Amino acid sequence: MAEANVNPTEEEFSYFCCQCKKGFGRARLPFILIASQETEFTCVICRITFASGFQVLNADFNTLPYRCEVCGMRVRTSTQLLHHSYHHSGDWPF
């Protein structure tokens, strides 16, 4: 009989502290709130360790390949990144 992977390994997830998760804005990633008294997680963005924060499947996280160099927010397309950059520069095209 085949065995199911009920508890995925840690390599299948990316972990985010609460502050870095805010950088995703309205990105519709399926973030899962996590907390532990025994395990410390490491944020993939700022590398701090934390006991409570968020996790997301790596497969879902990799669907946002474009990252803002100013605030770290991630988006799906280069057009979304360009539009987001107007918020930082104030140079709206109209």
CSV table of N, CA and C in Angstrom, one decimal:
chain,number,residue,atom,x,y,z
A,1,MET,N,0.8,-1.2,0.0
A,1,MET,CA,0.0,0.0,0.0
A,1,MET,C,0.9,1.2,0.0
A,2,ALA,N,0.5,2.3,-0.8
A,2,ALA,CA,1.3,3.5,-0.9
A,2,ALA,C,1.1,4.3,0.4
A,3,GLU,N,2.1,5.0,0.8
A,3,GLU,CA,2.0,5.9,2.0
A,3,GLU,C,1.9,7.3,1.5
A,4,ALA,N,1.0,8.0,2.2
A,4,ALA,CA,0.8,9.4,1.9
A,4,ALA,C,1.7,10.3,2.7
A,5,ASN,N,2.1,11.4,2.2
A,5,ASN,CA,3.0,12.4,2.9
A,5,ASN,C,2.0,13.3,3.7
A,6,VAL,N,1.7,12.9,4.9
A,6,VAL,CA,0.7,13.6,5.7
A,6,VAL,C,1.4,14.9,6.3
A,7,ASN,N,2.6,14.8,6.7
A,7,ASN,CA,3.4,16.0,7.2
A,7,ASN,C,4.5,16.3,6.2
A,8,PRO,N,4.3,17.3,5.4
A,8,PRO,CA,5.3,17.6,4.4
A,8,PRO,C,6.6,18.1,5.1
A,9,THR,N,7.7,17.8,4.5
A,9,THR,CA,9.0,18.2,5.1
A,9,THR,C,9.1,19.7,5.1
A,10,GLU,N,10.0,20.3,5.9
A,10,GLU,CA,10.2,21.7,6.0
A,10,GLU,C,10.7,22.3,4.7
A,11,GLU,N,11.3,21.5,3.8
A,11,GLU,CA,11.8,22.1,2.6
A,11,GLU,C,10.7,22.5,1.6
A,12,GLU,N,9.5,22.0,1.9
A,12,GLU,CA,8.4,22.3,1.0
A,12,GLU,C,7.8,23.6,1.3
A,13,PHE,N,8.2,24.3,2.4
A,13,PHE,CA,7.6,25.5,2.9
A,13,PHE,C,8.6,26.6,2.9
A,14,SER,N,8.1,27.9,2.7
A,14,SER,CA,8.9,29.1,3.0
A,14,SER,C,8.3,29.7,4.2
A,15,TYR,N,9.1,30.3,5.1
A,15,TYR,CA,8.6,30.9,6.3
A,15,TYR,C,8.8,32.4,6.3
A,16,PHE,N,7.9,33.1,6.9
A,16,PHE,CA,7.9,34.6,6.9
A,16,PHE,C,7.6,35.1,8.2
A,17,CYS,N,8.4,36.1,8.7
A,17,CYS,CA,8.0,36.8,9.9
A,17,CYS,C,6.8,37.7,9.6
A,18,CYS,N,6.2,38.2,10.6
A,18,CYS,CA,5.0,39.1,10.4
A,18,CYS,C,5.3,40.3,9.6
A,19,GLN,N,6.5,40.9,9.9
A,19,GLN,CA,6.8,42.2,9.2
A,19,GLN,C,7.1,41.9,7.7
A,20,CYS,N,7.8,40.9,7.3
A,20,CYS,CA,8.0,40.6,5.9
A,20,CYS,C,6.8,40.2,5.2
A,21,LYS,N,5.9,39.5,5.9
A,21,LYS,CA,4.6,39.1,5.2
A,21,LYS,C,3.8,40.3,4.7
A,22,LYS,N,4.0,41.4,5.4
A,22,LYS,CA,3.3,42.7,5.0
A,22,LYS,C,3.7,43.2,3.7
A,23,GLY,N,4.9,42.8,3.3
A,23,GLY,CA,5.5,43.2,2.0
A,23,GLY,C,4.8,42.6,0.8
A,24,PHE,N,4.0,41.6,1.0
A,24,PHE,CA,3.3,41.0,0.0
A,24,PHE,C,2.0,41.7,-0.4
A,25,GLY,N,1.6,42.7,0.4
A,25,GLY,CA,0.4,43.5,0.1
A,25,GLY,C,-0.8,42.6,-0.2
A,26,ARG,N,-1.4,42.8,-1.3
A,26,ARG,CA,-2.6,42.1,-1.7
A,26,ARG,C,-2.4,40.8,-2.4
A,27,ALA,N,-1.2,40.4,-2.5
A,27,ALA,CA,-0.9,39.1,-3.2
A,27,ALA,C,-1.7,38.0,-2.5
A,28,ARG,N,-2.3,37.2,-3.4
A,28,ARG,CA,-3.2,36.2,-2.9
A,28,ARG,C,-2.5,34.9,-2.7
A,29,LEU,N,-1.5,34.9,-1.8
A,29,LEU,CA,-0.8,33.7,-1.4
A,29,LEU,C,-1.5,33.0,-0.3
A,30,PRO,N,-1.6,31.7,-0.2
A,30,PRO,CA,-2.2,31.0,0.9
A,30,PRO,C,-1.3,30.9,2.1
A,31,PHE,N,-1.2,32.1,2.8
A,31,PHE,CA,-0.3,32.1,4.0
A,31,PHE,C,-1.1,31.4,5.1
A,32,ILE,N,-0.3,30.6,5.9
A,32,ILE,CA,-0.8,29.8,7.0
A,32,ILE,C,-0.1,30.4,8.3
A,33,LEU,N,-0.9,30.8,9.3
A,33,LEU,CA,-0.4,31.2,10.5
A,33,LEU,C,0.3,30.0,11.3
A,34,ILE,N,1.5,30.2,11.8
A,34,ILE,CA,2.2,29.1,12.5
A,34,ILE,C,2.7,29.7,13.8
A,35,ALA,N,2.8,28.8,14.8
A,35,ALA,CA,3.4,29.2,16.1
A,35,ALA,C,3.9,27.9,16.7
A,36,SER,N,5.0,28.1,17.5
A,36,SER,CA,5.5,26.9,18.1
A,36,SER,C,6.3,27.4,19.4
A,37,GLN,N,6.3,26.6,20.4
A,37,GLN,CA,7.1,26.9,21.6
A,37,GLN,C,8.5,26.2,21.5
A,38,GLU,N,8.5,25.2,20.7
A,38,GLU,CA,9.8,24.4,20.6
A,38,GLU,C,10.6,24.7,19.4
A,39,THR,N,10.0,25.0,18.2
A,39,THR,CA,10.7,25.2,17.0
A,39,THR,C,10.9,26.7,16.7
A,40,GLU,N,12.0,27.1,16.2
A,40,GLU,CA,12.2,28.4,15.7
A,40,GLU,C,12.3,28.4,14.2
A,41,PHE,N,11.6,29.3,13.6
A,41,PHE,CA,11.6,29.3,12.1
A,41,PHE,C,12.5,30.5,11.7
A,42,THR,N,13.0,30.4,10.5
A,42,THR,CA,13.8,31.5,9.9
A,42,THR,C,13.1,32.1,8.7
A,43,CYS,N,13.0,33.4,8.8
A,43,CYS,CA,12.3,34.1,7.7
A,43,CYS,C,13.2,34.1,6.4
A,44,VAL,N,12.6,33.8,5.3
A,44,VAL,CA,13.4,33.6,4.1
A,44,VAL,C,13.8,35.0,3.5
A,45,ILE,N,13.2,36.1,4.0
A,45,ILE,CA,13.5,37.4,3.5
A,45,ILE,C,14.6,38.1,4.4
A,46,CYS,N,14.3,38.2,5.6
A,46,CYS,CA,15.2,39.0,6.5
A,46,CYS,C,16.1,38.1,7.4
A,47,ARG,N,15.9,36.8,7.3
A,47,ARG,CA,16.7,35.8,8.0
A,47,ARG,C,16.7,35.9,9.5
A,48,ILE,N,15.7,36.6,10.1
A,48,ILE,CA,15.6,36.5,11.6
A,48,ILE,C,14.8,35.2,12.0
A,49,THR,N,15.0,34.8,13.2
A,49,THR,CA,14.3,33.6,13.7
A,49,THR,C,13.1,34.0,14.5
A,50,PHE,N,12.1,33.2,14.4
A,50,PHE,CA,10.8,33.6,15.1
A,50,PHE,C,10.1,32.4,15.6
A,51,ALA,N,9.2,32.5,16.5
A,51,ALA,CA,8.4,31.4,17.0
A,51,ALA,C,7.0,31.4,16.5
A,52,SER,N,6.5,32.6,16.0
A,52,SER,CA,5.2,32.6,15.4
A,52,SER,C,5.3,33.6,14.2
A,53,GLY,N,4.7,33.1,13.1
A,53,GLY,CA,4.7,33.9,11.8
A,53,GLY,C,3.8,33.2,10.8
A,54,PHE,N,4.3,33.1,9.6
A,54,PHE,CA,3.5,32.5,8.5
A,54,PHE,C,4.4,31.6,7.7
A,55,GLN,N,3.7,30.6,7.1
A,55,GLN,CA,4.3,29.7,6.1
A,55,GLN,C,3.5,29.7,4.8
A,56,VAL,N,4.1,29.3,3.7
A,56,VAL,CA,3.5,29.2,2.5
A,56,VAL,C,4.2,28.1,1.7
A,57,LEU,N,3.5,27.3,0.9
A,57,LEU,CA,4.1,26.3,0.1
A,57,LEU,C,5.1,26.9,-0.9
A,58,ASN,N,6.3,26.4,-1.0
A,58,ASN,CA,7.2,26.9,-2.0
A,58,ASN,C,6.7,27.0,-3.4
A,59,ALA,N,5.8,26.0,-3.8
A,59,ALA,CA,5.2,26.0,-5.1
A,59,ALA,C,4.4,27.3,-5.3
A,60,ASP,N,3.7,27.7,-4.3
A,60,ASP,CA,2.9,28.9,-4.4
A,60,ASP,C,3.7,30.2,-4.3
A,61,PHE,N,4.7,30.2,-3.5
A,61,PHE,CA,5.6,31.3,-3.3
A,61,PHE,C,6.4,31.6,-4.6
A,62,ASN,N,6.8,30.6,-5.4
A,62,ASN,CA,7.5,30.8,-6.6
A,62,ASN,C,6.7,31.3,-7.7
A,63,THR,N,5.4,31.4,-7.6
A,63,THR,CA,4.5,32.0,-8.6
A,63,THR,C,4.6,33.5,-8.6
A,64,LEU,N,5.4,34.1,-7.7
A,64,LEU,CA,5.6,35.6,-7.6
A,64,LEU,C,7.0,35.9,-7.8
A,65,PRO,N,7.5,35.8,-9.1
A,65,PRO,CA,8.9,35.9,-9.4
A,65,PRO,C,9.5,37.3,-9.3
A,66,TYR,N,8.6,38.4,-9.4
A,66,TYR,CA,9.2,39.8,-9.5
A,66,TYR,C,9.1,40.4,-8.1
A,67,ARG,N,10.3,41.0,-7.7
A,67,ARG,CA,10.4,41.6,-6.4
A,67,ARG,C,10.8,43.0,-6.5
A,68,CYS,N,10.1,43.9,-5.7
A,68,CYS,CA,10.4,45.3,-5.7
A,68,CYS,C,11.7,45.5,-4.9
A,69,GLU,N,12.6,46.2,-5.4
A,69,GLU,CA,13.9,46.5,-4.8
A,69,GLU,C,13.8,47.4,-3.6
A,70,VAL,N,12.7,48.2,-3.6
A,70,VAL,CA,12.6,49.2,-2.5
A,70,VAL,C,11.9,48.6,-1.3
A,71,CYS,N,10.8,47.9,-1.4
A,71,CYS,CA,10.1,47.4,-0.2
A,71,CYS,C,10.0,45.9,-0.1
A,72,GLY,N,10.5,45.2,-1.2
A,72,GLY,CA,10.5,43.7,-1.1
A,72,GLY,C,9.2,43.1,-1.5
A,73,MET,N,8.2,43.8,-1.9
A,73,MET,CA,6.9,43.3,-2.3
A,73,MET,C,7.1,42.4,-3.5
A,74,ARG,N,6.4,41.3,-3.6
A,74,ARG,CA,6.5,40.4,-4.8
A,74,ARG,C,5.2,40.4,-5.6
A,75,VAL,N,5.3,40.4,-6.9
A,75,VAL,CA,4.2,40.4,-7.8
A,75,VAL,C,4.4,39.3,-8.9
A,76,ARG,N,3.3,39.0,-9.6
A,76,ARG,CA,3.3,38.0,-10.6
A,76,ARG,C,4.0,38.4,-12.0
A,77,THR,N,3.8,39.7,-12.4
A,77,THR,CA,4.2,40.1,-13.7
A,77,THR,C,5.1,41.3,-13.6
A,78,SER,N,5.8,41.6,-14.7
A,78,SER,CA,6.7,42.8,-14.7
A,78,SER,C,5.8,44.0,-14.8
A,79,THR,N,4.7,43.9,-15.5
A,79,THR,CA,3.7,45.0,-15.6
A,79,THR,C,3.2,45.5,-14.2
A,80,GLN,N,2.9,44.5,-13.3
A,80,GLN,CA,2.5,44.8,-12.0
A,80,GLN,C,3.6,45.4,-11.2
A,81,LEU,N,4.9,45.0,-11.4
A,81,LEU,CA,6.0,45.6,-10.7
A,81,LEU,C,6.2,47.0,-11.2
A,82,LEU,N,6.1,47.3,-12.5
A,82,LEU,CA,6.2,48.6,-13.0
A,82,LEU,C,5.1,49.5,-12.4
A,83,HIS,N,3.9,49.1,-12.3
A,83,HIS,CA,2.8,49.9,-11.7
A,83,HIS,C,3.1,50.1,-10.3
A,84,HIS,N,3.6,49.1,-9.5
A,84,HIS,CA,3.9,49.3,-8.1
A,84,HIS,C,5.0,50.3,-7.9
A,85,SER,N,6.0,50.3,-8.9
A,85,SER,CA,7.1,51.3,-8.7
A,85,SER,C,6.7,52.7,-8.7
A,86,TYR,N,5.5,53.0,-9.4
A,86,TYR,CA,5.0,54.4,-9.4
A,86,TYR,C,4.6,54.9,-8.0
A,87,HIS,N,4.3,54.0,-7.1
A,87,HIS,CA,3.9,54.4,-5.7
A,87,HIS,C,5.2,54.9,-5.0
A,88,HIS,N,6.3,54.3,-5.3
A,88,HIS,CA,7.6,54.8,-4.7
A,88,HIS,C,8.1,56.1,-5.3
A,89,SER,N,8.1,56.1,-6.6
A,89,SER,CA,8.7,57.3,-7.3
A,89,SER,C,7.7,58.5,-7.5
A,90,GLY,N,6.4,58.2,-7.5
A,90,GLY,CA,5.5,59.3,-7.7
A,90,GLY,C,5.4,59.7,-9.2
A,91,ASP,N,6.1,59.1,-10.1
A,91,ASP,CA,6.1,59.4,-11.5
A,91,ASP,C,5.0,58.6,-12.2
A,92,TRP,N,3.8,59.0,-12.0
A,92,TRP,CA,2.7,58.3,-12.7
A,92,TRP,C,2.7,58.7,-14.2
A,93,PRO,N,2.4,57.8,-15.1
A,93,PRO,CA,2.4,58.1,-16.5
A,93,PRO,C,1.3,59.0,-17.1
A,94,PHE,N,0.4,59.4,-16.2
A,94,PHE,CA,-0.7,60.2,-16.7
A,94,PHE,C,-0.8,61.5,-15.9
